[in-house]
Coordinates of C-alpha atoms and ligand atoms in Angstrom, one line a residue:
E1060 CA 102.6 88.9 64.1
K1061 CA 102.7 86.2 66.9
G1062 CA 105.3 88.2 68.3
G1063 CA 108.0 85.4 68.8
Y1064 CA 105.2 82.8 70.1
D1065 CA 104.6 79.7 68.5
H1066 CA 101.0 80.3 68.4
F1067 CA 98.3 83.1 69.1
M1068 CA 96.8 81.3 72.0
L1069 CA 100.3 81.5 73.8
K1070 CA 100.9 84.9 72.7
E1071 CA 97.2 85.9 74.1
I1072 CA 97.8 84.0 77.4
Y1073 CA 101.1 86.1 77.9
E1074 CA 99.2 89.3 77.1
Q1075 CA 96.7 89.0 80.0
P1076 CA 98.8 91.3 82.5
R1077 CA 98.7 93.9 80.0
A1078 CA 95.1 93.3 78.8
I1079 CA 93.5 93.4 82.3
L1080 CA 95.5 96.7 82.9
D1081 CA 94.2 98.2 80.0
T1082 CA 90.6 97.0 80.7
Y1083 CA 90.7 98.9 84.0
R1084 CA 93.1 101.7 83.1
G1085 CA 91.4 105.2 83.1
R1086 CA 88.4 103.6 84.7
L1087 CA 89.7 102.8 88.2
R1088 CA 91.2 105.5 90.3
A1089 CA 92.0 103.5 93.2
S1090 CA 93.6 106.6 95.1
Q1091 CA 90.6 108.6 94.7
G1092 CA 88.2 105.7 95.4
L1093 CA 86.7 106.0 92.1
I1094 CA 85.4 104.0 89.2
K1095 CA 84.2 105.8 86.0
M1096 CA 82.6 103.8 83.2
A1097 CA 80.7 106.1 80.7
G1098 CA 78.2 103.1 79.8
I1099 CA 77.2 103.1 83.6
D1100 CA 77.4 106.6 84.8
Q1101 CA 75.1 107.5 81.9
N1102 CA 72.5 104.9 83.0
L1103 CA 73.0 104.5 87.0
E1104 CA 69.3 105.1 87.5
K1105 CA 68.5 101.9 85.6
F1106 CA 71.0 99.8 87.3
M1107 CA 70.3 101.2 90.7
N1108 CA 66.4 100.3 90.2
A1109 CA 66.9 97.1 88.5
N1110 CA 65.2 94.2 90.0
R1111 CA 67.5 91.6 88.8
I1112 CA 70.3 91.1 86.2
I1113 CA 70.1 88.3 83.4
I1114 CA 73.2 87.6 81.6
V1115 CA 73.3 85.8 78.4
A1116 CA 76.3 84.6 76.7
C1117 CA 77.8 81.4 75.2
G1118 CA 80.8 79.3 75.7
T1119 CA 83.6 81.1 77.6
S1120 CA 81.6 84.2 77.7
W1121 CA 78.9 82.4 79.6
H1122 CA 81.7 80.9 82.1
A1123 CA 82.5 84.7 82.7
G1124 CA 79.2 85.3 83.1
L1125 CA 78.8 82.7 86.2
V1126 CA 81.7 84.1 87.9
A1127 CA 79.9 87.8 87.6
E1128 CA 76.9 86.1 89.1
Y1129 CA 78.9 85.4 92.2
I1130 CA 80.4 88.8 92.0
F1131 CA 77.2 90.8 91.6
E1132 CA 75.4 88.9 94.3
D1133 CA 78.1 88.6 96.8
L1134 CA 79.2 92.5 96.4
A1135 CA 76.4 94.3 95.0
R1136 CA 73.6 92.4 96.4
I1137 CA 71.6 92.4 93.1
P1138 CA 70.0 88.9 92.0
V1139 CA 71.5 87.3 88.9
E1140 CA 70.5 84.8 86.6
V1141 CA 73.1 83.3 84.1
E1142 CA 71.8 81.7 80.8
Y1143 CA 73.1 80.3 77.5
A1144 CA 71.7 82.7 74.8
S1145 CA 70.5 79.7 72.9
E1146 CA 68.4 78.5 75.7
F1147 CA 67.0 81.8 76.8
R1148 CA 65.9 82.8 73.4
Y1149 CA 63.7 79.8 73.0
R1150 CA 62.0 79.3 76.2
N1151 CA 59.8 82.4 76.5
P1152 CA 61.6 84.0 79.3
V1153 CA 59.7 86.3 81.9
I1154 CA 61.4 89.7 81.2
T1155 CA 60.1 93.2 82.4
D1156 CA 61.5 96.7 81.9
K1157 CA 62.7 96.3 85.6
D1158 CA 65.2 93.7 84.4
I1159 CA 68.8 94.4 83.0
L1160 CA 70.2 92.1 80.4
I1161 CA 73.9 91.9 80.1
A1162 CA 75.2 90.4 77.0
I1163 CA 78.7 89.1 77.1
S1164 CA 80.6 88.3 73.8
Q1165 CA 84.4 88.8 72.8
S1166 CA 83.4 88.9 69.0
G1167 CA 80.2 90.6 69.3
E1168 CA 78.8 88.7 66.6
T1169 CA 77.6 85.4 68.2
A1170 CA 74.2 84.7 66.8
D1171 CA 72.4 83.4 69.7
T1172 CA 73.7 86.2 71.8
L1173 CA 72.6 88.7 69.3
A1174 CA 68.9 86.9 69.1
A1175 CA 68.6 87.0 72.8
I1176 CA 69.5 90.8 73.0
K1177 CA 66.5 91.4 70.6
L1178 CA 64.2 89.4 72.3
A1179 CA 64.9 91.2 75.5
K1180 CA 64.7 94.6 73.8
E1181 CA 61.2 93.8 72.6
K1182 CA 60.2 93.0 76.1
G1183 CA 61.4 96.5 77.2
A1184 CA 64.6 95.3 79.3
F1185 CA 67.8 97.7 79.1
V1186 CA 70.6 95.8 77.5
F1187 CA 74.0 96.5 78.5
G1188 CA 76.8 94.8 76.2
V1189 CA 80.3 93.6 77.3
C1190 CA 82.2 93.1 73.8
N1191 CA 85.9 93.0 72.7
V1192 CA 85.5 93.8 69.2
V1193 CA 84.7 97.5 68.7
G1194 CA 81.8 98.4 66.6
S1195 CA 80.6 94.9 66.5
S1196 CA 76.8 93.7 65.9
I1197 CA 76.3 93.1 69.6
A1198 CA 77.9 96.4 70.5
R1199 CA 75.6 98.3 68.2
E1200 CA 72.5 96.4 69.1
T1201 CA 72.7 97.1 72.9
D1202 CA 71.5 100.2 74.7
A1203 CA 74.9 100.8 76.4
G1204 CA 78.0 98.8 77.3
A1205 CA 81.7 98.6 78.4
Y1206 CA 84.4 97.3 76.1
T1207 CA 87.0 95.0 77.3
H1208 CA 90.1 96.4 76.1
A1209 CA 92.0 93.0 75.4
G1210 CA 92.9 93.7 71.8
P1211 CA 92.3 91.2 69.0
E1212 CA 91.9 87.6 70.1
I1213 CA 92.8 85.4 67.0
G1214 CA 93.3 82.0 68.9
V1215 CA 89.8 80.2 68.5
A1216 CA 90.3 79.2 72.3
S1217 CA 89.3 82.3 74.2
T1218 CA 91.8 83.4 76.9
K1219 CA 92.4 86.9 77.5
A1220 CA 89.0 87.7 76.5
F1221 CA 87.4 85.9 79.6
T1222 CA 89.6 87.5 82.2
T1223 CA 89.3 90.9 80.7
Q1224 CA 85.3 90.0 80.8
I1225 CA 85.7 89.2 84.3
T1226 CA 87.4 92.4 84.9
V1227 CA 84.9 94.7 83.5
L1228 CA 82.1 92.9 85.3
T1229 CA 83.9 93.3 88.6
L1230 CA 84.2 97.1 88.0
L1231 CA 80.5 97.3 87.4
A1232 CA 79.7 95.1 90.4
L1233 CA 82.0 97.6 92.5
K1234 CA 80.6 100.6 91.2
L1235 CA 76.9 99.2 91.8
A1236 CA 77.8 98.0 95.7
K1237 CA 79.6 101.6 96.2
E1238 CA 76.4 103.5 94.9
K1239 CA 74.0 101.2 96.7
G1240 CA 75.8 101.8 99.9
V1241 CA 76.4 98.0 100.6
F1242 CA 80.1 98.5 100.6
S1243 CA 81.8 100.7 103.1
E1244 CA 84.7 103.2 101.8
S1245 CA 87.3 101.0 103.1
R1246 CA 86.0 97.8 101.8
F1247 CA 85.7 99.5 98.5
H1248 CA 89.2 100.8 98.8
E1249 CA 90.7 97.5 99.5
F1250 CA 89.1 96.1 96.5
L1251 CA 90.2 98.7 94.1
T1252 CA 93.7 98.5 95.6
E1253 CA 93.8 94.8 95.2
L1254 CA 92.5 94.7 91.6
E1255 CA 95.5 97.0 90.8
T1256 CA 97.8 94.3 92.0
I1257 CA 96.3 91.7 89.7
P1258 CA 98.3 92.3 86.5
A1259 CA 101.5 91.7 88.5
K1260 CA 100.2 88.6 90.0
V1261 CA 99.1 87.2 86.7
E1262 CA 102.6 87.9 85.7
K1263 CA 103.8 85.9 88.6
V1264 CA 101.3 82.7 87.5
L1265 CA 102.9 82.8 84.2
E1266 CA 106.3 82.2 85.8
S1267 CA 105.0 78.6 86.4
N1268 CA 104.8 78.0 82.6
A1269 CA 107.8 75.6 82.7
L1270 CA 106.4 73.6 85.6
I1271 CA 102.9 73.6 83.9
E1272 CA 104.6 71.8 80.8
I1273 CA 106.2 69.3 83.0
I1274 CA 102.7 68.4 84.2
A1275 CA 101.2 68.6 80.7
D1276 CA 103.6 65.9 79.7
V1277 CA 102.4 63.5 82.5
Y1278 CA 98.8 63.7 81.7
K1279 CA 98.7 64.3 77.8
D1280 CA 97.9 60.9 77.0
S1281 CA 94.9 60.9 79.4
T1282 CA 91.3 60.1 77.7
N1283 CA 89.3 61.8 80.4
C1284 CA 89.9 64.7 83.0
L1285 CA 87.7 66.1 85.8
Y1286 CA 88.2 69.8 86.9
L1287 CA 86.7 70.8 90.3
G1288 CA 86.0 74.0 92.1
R1289 CA 83.7 75.6 94.6
G1290 CA 82.1 79.0 94.8
Y1291 CA 83.8 81.6 92.6
N1292 CA 86.0 79.0 91.1
F1293 CA 83.3 76.4 90.0
P1294 CA 82.9 78.4 86.8
V1295 CA 86.9 78.4 86.4
A1296 CA 86.5 74.4 86.7
L1297 CA 84.1 74.6 83.9
E1298 CA 86.4 77.0 81.9
G1299 CA 89.5 74.8 82.4
A1300 CA 87.6 71.7 80.9
L1301 CA 86.3 73.5 77.9
K1302 CA 89.7 74.7 77.2
L1303 CA 91.3 71.2 77.3
K1304 CA 88.1 69.9 75.3
E1305 CA 88.4 72.3 72.4
I1306 CA 92.1 72.2 71.8
S1307 CA 93.4 69.0 72.8
Y1308 CA 90.3 66.7 71.9
I1309 CA 90.7 65.0 75.5
H1310 CA 87.1 64.5 77.1
A1311 CA 87.1 67.0 80.3
E1312 CA 84.1 67.7 82.5
G1313 CA 84.0 70.6 85.1
Y1314 CA 81.9 70.2 88.3
P1315 CA 81.3 72.0 91.6
A1316 CA 83.6 70.0 93.9
A1317 CA 80.7 69.1 96.2
E1318 CA 78.7 67.6 93.2
M1319 CA 81.4 64.9 92.7
K1320 CA 80.0 62.4 95.0
H1321 CA 76.5 62.7 93.2
G1322 CA 77.7 60.9 90.3
P1323 CA 81.2 61.7 88.8
I1324 CA 83.2 60.0 91.8
A1325 CA 82.2 56.7 90.2
L1326 CA 84.7 57.5 87.2
I1327 CA 87.7 58.2 89.5
D1328 CA 90.5 55.3 89.1
D1329 CA 94.2 55.6 89.0
Q1330 CA 94.0 56.8 85.5
M1331 CA 91.8 59.8 86.1
P1332 CA 93.4 63.2 86.5
V1333 CA 91.6 65.5 88.7
F1334 CA 92.5 69.3 88.3
V1335 CA 91.2 70.9 91.7
I1336 CA 91.2 74.7 92.4
A1337 CA 92.2 74.5 96.0
T1338 CA 93.2 78.1 96.8
K1339 CA 92.9 79.6 100.4
K1340 CA 89.7 81.7 101.2
G1341 CA 86.3 80.2 100.3
H1342 CA 85.8 76.5 101.1
Y1343 CA 89.3 75.6 101.5
E1344 CA 88.7 73.0 104.4
K1345 CA 85.8 71.5 102.1
V1346 CA 88.0 71.5 99.1
V1347 CA 90.5 69.5 101.3
S1348 CA 88.1 66.7 102.1
N1349 CA 87.1 66.6 98.4
I1350 CA 90.7 66.1 97.8
Q1351 CA 90.8 63.4 100.2
E1352 CA 87.9 61.6 98.8
I1353 CA 89.7 61.7 95.3
K1354 CA 93.0 60.3 96.8
S1355 CA 91.3 57.4 98.6
R1356 CA 89.9 56.2 95.2
K1357 CA 93.4 56.7 93.8
G1358 CA 92.5 59.5 91.5
K1359 CA 95.6 61.5 90.3
I1360 CA 95.3 65.3 91.8
I1361 CA 96.7 68.2 90.1
A1362 CA 95.9 71.3 92.4
I1363 CA 96.0 75.1 92.2
V1364 CA 97.3 76.3 95.3
T1365 CA 97.9 79.6 97.2
E1366 CA 101.6 80.2 97.7
G1367 CA 103.0 78.6 101.0
D1368 CA 100.3 76.0 100.8
T1369 CA 101.2 73.1 102.9
Q1370 CA 97.7 70.8 103.5
V1371 CA 96.7 70.3 99.9
T1372 CA 100.5 70.2 98.8
E1373 CA 100.9 67.1 100.8
L1374 CA 97.9 65.4 99.4
A1375 CA 98.3 66.2 95.7
D1376 CA 100.5 64.6 93.1
H1377 CA 101.2 68.0 91.6
V1378 CA 100.7 71.6 92.7
V1379 CA 100.9 74.9 91.0
E1380 CA 101.2 78.0 93.4
V1381 CA 99.5 81.3 92.8
P1382 CA 99.7 84.5 94.7
E1383 CA 97.1 85.2 97.3
T1384 CA 94.1 87.4 96.4
L1385 CA 90.8 88.2 97.4
E1386 CA 88.4 85.5 96.9
S1387 CA 86.2 87.4 94.4
L1388 CA 89.4 88.1 92.3
S1389 CA 90.8 84.7 92.5
P1390 CA 89.3 83.7 89.0
L1391 CA 91.5 86.1 87.3
L1392 CA 94.6 84.0 88.5
N1393 CA 93.3 80.6 89.1
T1394 CA 92.3 80.6 85.3
I1395 CA 95.9 81.1 84.0
P1396 CA 97.5 77.8 85.0
L1397 CA 94.7 75.9 83.4
Q1398 CA 94.9 77.7 80.1
L1399 CA 98.6 76.9 79.7
L1400 CA 97.9 73.2 80.7
S1401 CA 95.5 73.0 77.8
Y1402 CA 98.0 74.6 75.6
H1403 CA 100.9 72.6 76.3
I1404 CA 98.8 69.2 76.2
A1405 CA 97.5 70.3 72.9
V1406 CA 101.0 71.1 71.4
M1407 CA 102.4 67.9 72.7
R1408 CA 99.4 66.0 71.2
G1409 CA 100.1 67.6 67.6
C1410 CA 96.8 69.5 67.6
N1411 CA 96.1 72.6 65.9
V1412 CA 96.0 74.8 68.8
D1413 CA 94.8 77.9 67.2
Q1414 CA 92.3 76.6 65.0
P1415 CA 90.9 73.4 66.4
R1416 CA 88.9 70.9 64.2
N1417 CA 85.3 71.8 63.7
L1418 CA 85.3 75.1 65.4
A1419 CA 85.0 78.8 64.4
K1420 CA 86.2 82.0 66.3
S1421 CA 82.8 83.3 66.1
V1422 CA 79.8 81.4 65.6
T1423 CA 77.5 83.5 63.5
V1424 CA 74.9 80.8 62.8
E1425 CA 72.7 79.4 65.4
Ligands
M6R1982 O1 82.5 85.8 70.6 P1 81.8 85.1 71.9 O2 82.4 85.6 73.2 O3 80.5 85.4 71.8 O4 82.0 83.7 71.7 C1 81.3 82.7 72.4 C2 81.9 81.2 72.2 O5 81.5 80.7 71.2 C3 83.3 81.0 72.5 O6 83.6 81.6 74.0 C4 83.8 79.5 72.5 O7 83.3 78.9 73.5 C5 85.2 79.7 72.7 N1 85.8 78.9 71.4 C6 86.0 79.2 73.7 O8 87.1 79.2 73.9

């Protein structure tokens, strides 16, 4: 059942090239310059007239929502707010019938997300679901939606659900960008073509597994870790930290790299591993100077860099290379080494990777 892998989590990490492909297959036709998604095509007017999009989710799905915020605002020029479902439902939010609520949930059973949907519906918003489990409560409760086609995710730590959620939300943003006329045909085409290269590029990232295992061995006994990223990769830093926390029980925090000097920099000493997403495009030079600040305080730097990088590679203690891609698609690649790293550290520490203590796969109580 684990397909030869030691754990479901590792199997699911390795399934990502196929899962991402399955999620856009049948929806994306790069050669014809088309994206077809029934849940959107049938409700295009609502999306086109929306004042804003509110995204609600929990945990890893909330991180996918944060990536989507960058994508929607950057590509489709629609204002987006991203909220923890548990906070949204209890703070008397201002919602109108000109709002669209997007609920993201792998299981489709998360109690807080379900309650947030009900609240938004009562206030007249159109509710769109991004779920993995077909026929789940959230899939049934929403007005329309698009499934991620990741296949069953058994490991409690969410992996392929995250990358396929980002894939669905990217398709949605691209489609709206095209319909709204904010994208030229050529830019749209460039995105679609690049999206089609992602499964092969994820495959390439997975080839770094042995290297990542070596890095995991160096840092497996750490008690604290910091994850830094900027822009599209700030949510990737949050997700990297969550993954490490939940399966290895090491305390980890994700931060936007520039926020470091407003507090967390005080933590840095020669015992502190700092994982930095430092791929080319999008604030590269700024991240380089953040890395210099860490280095001058003797922090250990483990960086995710673009193939052929030299600047960060010279400064860092370890680097993992990933293929080049568009900045907006980079979370799909940059997340993978962080998933593998958490996995190996947890295994080396003897943790129950697929069923971490105190956690359930779907949180059906608030
Ligand atoms: O099924 P959902 O996507 O609604 O679940 C949300 C969170 O409970 C979930 O992502 C959780 O944070 C994972 N254990 C993270 O790996």
